[in-house]
Amino acid sequence: QKEVEQNSGPLSVPEGAIASLNCTYSDRGSQSFFWYRQYSGKSPELIMSIYSNGDKEDGRFTAQLNKASQYVSLLIRDSQPSDSATYLCAVKGSSASKIIFGSGTRLSIRP
Amino acid sequence: SAVISQKPSRDICQRGTSLTIQCQVDSQVTMMFWYRQQPGQSLTLIATANQGSEATYESGFVIDKFPISRPNLTFSTLTVSNLSPEDSSIYLCSVEFLWNEQFFGPGTRLTVL
């Protein structure tokens, strides 16, 4: 079982709709959770961090964390073509100092 | 966050040679990391660059192949030695700030012929 799992996509969403990206993780003791956006040919950019159960909103982005289900998601409201990118879920485990990255979900926003 | 720079941004190297990549941060940071991202793949941690001591390498990565220096809290280098075409990849440094948030440099694209 992979430590951090994401659906690789591609996920195609019409412009203006809500894009929902999902991630599960295996380390039940994990405490820190991150979403990165990576445009083709660019380095990953941190867009959301979440540390406690529930929702965290930042502009059009909402991160949701459910530690009991070991599940973290990212919602993008009013999707724009500029949101087309690969989204990486990352989790910091309970004992290690390193962050584990998922394989990424490729999101495509169609006009 | 911080401003993180990497040099070179890209390079084409011959088999058997080495490439040293520099990572510079505009503020002091405790934790610096080196990652590799192969085409179409996610990020793989190579090592944690520790200031004043040897780097901590992940499974599958060894110091002879990927020597790392960390002379101070704002700078690190990664050398990829004895290059082969399989080393063609993007190499990224990252730094960690408060709340375990990591920020990445722009990356170095290496092509080995």
Short mmCIF file of C-alpha atoms in Angstrom, two decimals:
data_model
loop_
_atom_site.label_atom_id
_atom_site.label_comp_id
_atom_site.label_asym_id
_atom_site.label_seq_id
_atom_site.Cartn_x
_atom_site.Cartn_y
_atom_site.Cartn_z
CA GLN A 1 0.00 0.00 0.00
CA LYS A 2 1.34 3.42 -0.98
CA GLU A 3 1.78 5.85 1.88
CA VAL A 4 -0.04 8.69 0.12
CA GLU A 5 -2.50 7.83 -2.63
CA GLN A 6 -4.15 10.04 -5.20
CA ASN A 7 -6.16 9.39 -8.31
CA SER A 8 -3.80 10.23 -11.15
CA GLY A 9 -6.56 11.60 -13.36
CA PRO A 10 -6.79 13.40 -15.61
CA LEU A 11 -9.75 15.05 -13.95
CA SER A 12 -11.67 17.23 -16.37
CA VAL A 13 -13.94 19.92 -14.93
CA PRO A 14 -15.91 22.62 -16.77
CA GLU A 15 -14.95 26.21 -16.12
CA GLY A 16 -16.87 27.69 -13.21
CA ALA A 17 -17.57 24.32 -11.59
CA ILE A 18 -16.12 22.86 -8.39
CA ALA A 19 -13.06 20.64 -8.76
CA SER A 20 -12.67 18.02 -6.04
CA LEU A 21 -9.30 16.36 -5.48
CA ASN A 22 -8.88 13.51 -3.05
CA CYS A 23 -6.02 11.91 -1.15
CA THR A 24 -5.69 9.09 1.37
CA TYR A 25 -2.75 8.32 3.60
CA SER A 26 -1.60 5.30 5.55
CA ASP A 27 0.17 6.74 8.62
CA ARG A 28 -2.58 7.23 11.19
CA GLY A 29 -0.30 9.41 13.31
CA SER A 30 0.28 12.01 10.59
CA GLN A 31 -0.20 15.57 11.73
CA SER A 32 0.57 17.87 8.79
CA PHE A 33 -1.09 17.85 5.38
CA PHE A 34 -0.34 19.93 2.32
CA TRP A 35 -1.56 20.57 -1.18
CA TYR A 36 0.86 21.70 -3.86
CA ARG A 37 0.09 22.90 -7.35
CA GLN A 38 2.58 22.17 -10.12
CA TYR A 39 2.33 23.65 -13.56
CA SER A 40 4.06 21.84 -16.37
CA GLY A 41 7.77 22.64 -16.35
CA LYS A 42 7.59 24.44 -13.01
CA SER A 43 8.37 23.49 -9.43
CA PRO A 44 5.63 22.67 -6.90
CA GLU A 45 3.94 25.62 -5.21
CA LEU A 46 2.38 25.27 -1.76
CA ILE A 47 -1.26 26.35 -1.88
CA MET A 48 -2.82 24.91 1.29
CA SER A 49 -1.75 23.49 4.64
CA ILE A 50 -4.10 21.85 7.12
CA TYR A 51 -3.39 20.37 10.52
CA SER A 52 -6.71 19.68 12.27
CA ASN A 53 -9.94 17.98 11.32
CA GLY A 54 -12.46 20.02 9.39
CA ASP A 55 -12.33 22.60 6.64
CA LYS A 56 -9.84 25.35 5.95
CA GLU A 57 -10.72 27.95 3.35
CA ASP A 58 -8.41 30.30 1.46
CA GLY A 59 -10.03 32.19 -1.38
CA ARG A 60 -11.40 29.70 -3.90
CA PHE A 61 -9.58 26.82 -2.21
CA THR A 62 -10.91 24.68 0.63
CA ALA A 63 -8.89 21.89 2.22
CA GLN A 64 -10.77 19.23 4.15
CA LEU A 65 -9.20 16.82 6.62
CA ASN A 66 -10.70 13.72 8.23
CA LYS A 67 -8.09 11.98 10.35
CA ALA A 68 -10.41 9.16 11.36
CA SER A 69 -10.85 8.21 7.72
CA GLN A 70 -7.24 9.18 6.85
CA TYR A 71 -8.54 11.34 4.08
CA VAL A 72 -7.70 14.84 2.89
CA SER A 73 -9.27 16.69 -0.01
CA LEU A 74 -8.97 19.95 -1.89
CA LEU A 75 -11.93 21.76 -3.37
CA ILE A 76 -11.48 24.47 -5.96
CA ARG A 77 -14.55 26.64 -6.45
CA ASP A 78 -15.30 28.59 -9.61
CA SER A 79 -12.60 26.67 -11.48
CA GLN A 80 -10.59 28.68 -13.98
CA PRO A 81 -8.45 27.51 -16.91
CA SER A 82 -5.44 28.76 -14.92
CA ASP A 83 -6.21 26.05 -12.34
CA SER A 84 -5.21 23.41 -14.89
CA ALA A 85 -2.16 21.79 -13.32
CA THR A 86 -1.04 18.74 -11.38
CA TYR A 87 -2.02 18.82 -7.71
CA LEU A 88 0.21 16.99 -5.25
CA CYS A 89 -0.99 15.85 -1.86
CA ALA A 90 1.76 15.70 0.76
CA VAL A 91 1.72 14.32 4.28
CA LYS A 92 4.21 14.61 7.11
CA GLY A 93 4.27 11.38 9.07
CA SER A 94 4.22 10.96 12.81
CA SER A 95 7.84 9.98 13.34
CA ALA A 96 9.86 11.08 10.33
CA SER A 97 10.90 14.60 9.48
CA LYS A 98 10.26 14.07 5.81
CA ILE A 99 7.13 14.79 3.82
CA ILE A 100 5.68 12.04 1.64
CA PHE A 101 4.21 13.13 -1.68
CA GLY A 102 1.43 11.46 -3.58
CA SER A 103 1.78 10.80 -7.26
CA GLY A 104 -0.39 13.80 -8.13
CA THR A 105 -3.72 14.38 -9.85
CA ARG A 106 -3.73 16.10 -13.20
CA LEU A 107 -6.59 18.61 -13.37
CA SER A 108 -7.85 20.07 -16.61
CA ILE A 109 -10.39 22.91 -16.63
CA ARG A 110 -12.27 22.99 -19.92
CA PRO A 111 -13.70 26.31 -21.12
CA SER B 1 8.17 31.87 2.74
CA ALA B 2 11.52 32.81 1.18
CA VAL B 3 13.26 33.39 -2.09
CA ILE B 4 15.00 30.20 -3.17
CA SER B 5 17.33 30.09 -6.14
CA GLN B 6 19.03 27.21 -7.88
CA LYS B 7 21.92 27.14 -10.28
CA PRO B 8 22.10 26.01 -12.99
CA SER B 9 18.50 26.04 -14.18
CA ARG B 10 19.35 23.38 -16.74
CA ASP B 11 22.35 21.55 -18.07
CA ILE B 12 23.28 18.92 -20.59
CA CYS B 13 26.11 16.66 -19.45
CA GLN B 14 28.10 13.80 -20.87
CA ARG B 15 27.97 10.34 -19.43
CA GLY B 16 30.55 9.79 -16.70
CA THR B 17 30.87 13.42 -15.69
CA SER B 18 29.40 15.15 -12.63
CA LEU B 19 27.09 18.10 -12.08
CA THR B 20 26.95 20.24 -8.97
CA ILE B 21 23.71 22.07 -8.27
CA GLN B 22 23.59 25.03 -5.91
CA CYS B 23 20.67 26.08 -3.76
CA GLN B 24 20.60 29.50 -2.09
CA VAL B 25 17.95 30.82 0.30
CA ASP B 26 17.54 34.47 1.28
CA SER B 27 17.02 33.65 4.97
CA GLN B 28 18.43 31.16 7.43
CA VAL B 29 16.66 27.82 7.54
CA THR B 30 17.30 24.72 9.58
CA MET B 31 15.93 22.14 7.21
CA MET B 32 16.92 21.85 3.55
CA PHE B 33 16.06 18.95 1.30
CA TRP B 34 16.98 17.64 -2.12
CA TYR B 35 14.41 15.92 -4.34
CA ARG B 36 14.39 14.29 -7.73
CA GLN B 37 11.42 14.39 -10.07
CA GLN B 38 11.63 12.14 -13.08
CA PRO B 39 9.48 12.90 -16.12
CA GLY B 40 5.80 12.42 -15.37
CA GLN B 41 6.53 11.27 -11.83
CA SER B 42 6.07 12.66 -8.37
CA LEU B 43 8.79 13.88 -6.05
CA THR B 44 11.33 11.51 -4.52
CA LEU B 45 13.37 12.67 -1.56
CA ILE B 46 17.09 12.12 -2.06
CA ALA B 47 18.39 13.43 1.25
CA THR B 48 18.08 15.94 4.03
CA ALA B 49 20.96 18.42 4.02
CA ASN B 50 22.08 18.95 7.61
CA GLN B 51 24.11 22.00 8.52
CA GLY B 52 27.43 21.04 10.04
CA SER B 53 27.02 17.31 9.63
CA GLU B 54 26.58 14.66 6.99
CA ALA B 55 23.41 14.56 4.98
CA THR B 56 20.76 11.98 5.79
CA TYR B 57 20.08 9.86 2.71
CA GLU B 58 16.90 8.02 1.81
CA SER B 59 16.83 4.41 0.84
CA GLY B 60 18.26 3.93 -2.64
CA PHE B 61 20.45 7.02 -2.55
CA VAL B 62 24.09 6.94 -1.47
CA ILE B 63 26.65 9.58 -0.63
CA ASP B 64 29.12 8.46 -3.29
CA LYS B 65 26.58 9.11 -6.02
CA PHE B 66 24.89 12.18 -4.49
CA PRO B 67 27.35 14.02 -2.25
CA ILE B 68 25.77 16.98 -0.47
CA SER B 69 27.31 19.94 1.27
CA ARG B 70 25.62 22.33 3.69
CA PRO B 71 28.23 24.82 4.84
CA ASN B 72 25.74 27.27 6.41
CA LEU B 73 22.05 27.90 7.01
CA THR B 74 21.39 29.54 3.64
CA PHE B 75 23.25 27.37 1.13
CA SER B 76 23.58 23.77 -0.02
CA THR B 77 24.95 21.89 -2.99
CA LEU B 78 24.01 18.55 -4.49
CA THR B 79 26.46 16.79 -6.79
CA VAL B 80 25.26 14.05 -9.10
CA SER B 81 28.33 11.95 -9.84
CA ASN B 82 29.30 9.54 -12.60
CA LEU B 83 26.31 10.56 -14.66
CA SER B 84 24.31 8.11 -16.72
CA PRO B 85 21.22 8.73 -18.87
CA GLU B 86 19.09 7.38 -16.00
CA ASP B 87 20.08 10.45 -13.98
CA SER B 88 18.24 12.69 -16.44
CA SER B 89 15.67 14.34 -14.23
CA ILE B 90 14.66 17.53 -12.49
CA TYR B 91 16.45 18.14 -9.21
CA LEU B 92 14.76 20.36 -6.66
CA CYS B 93 15.85 21.82 -3.37
CA SER B 94 13.33 22.74 -0.73
CA VAL B 95 13.39 24.48 2.62
CA GLU B 96 11.15 24.03 5.60
CA PHE B 97 9.73 26.86 7.64
CA LEU B 98 7.19 27.07 10.43
CA TRP B 99 4.49 24.45 10.68
CA ASN B 100 6.49 22.01 8.56
CA GLU B 101 5.68 23.91 5.36
CA GLN B 102 8.17 23.24 2.58
CA PHE B 103 8.90 25.60 -0.27
CA PHE B 104 10.70 24.62 -3.42
CA GLY B 105 13.34 26.20 -5.56
CA PRO B 106 12.76 26.52 -9.31
CA GLY B 107 14.56 23.26 -10.07
CA THR B 108 17.47 22.14 -12.23
CA ARG B 109 16.72 20.17 -15.36
CA LEU B 110 19.51 17.71 -16.09
CA THR B 111 19.90 15.85 -19.36
CA VAL B 112 22.62 13.22 -19.64
CA LEU B 113 23.73 12.17 -23.09
#
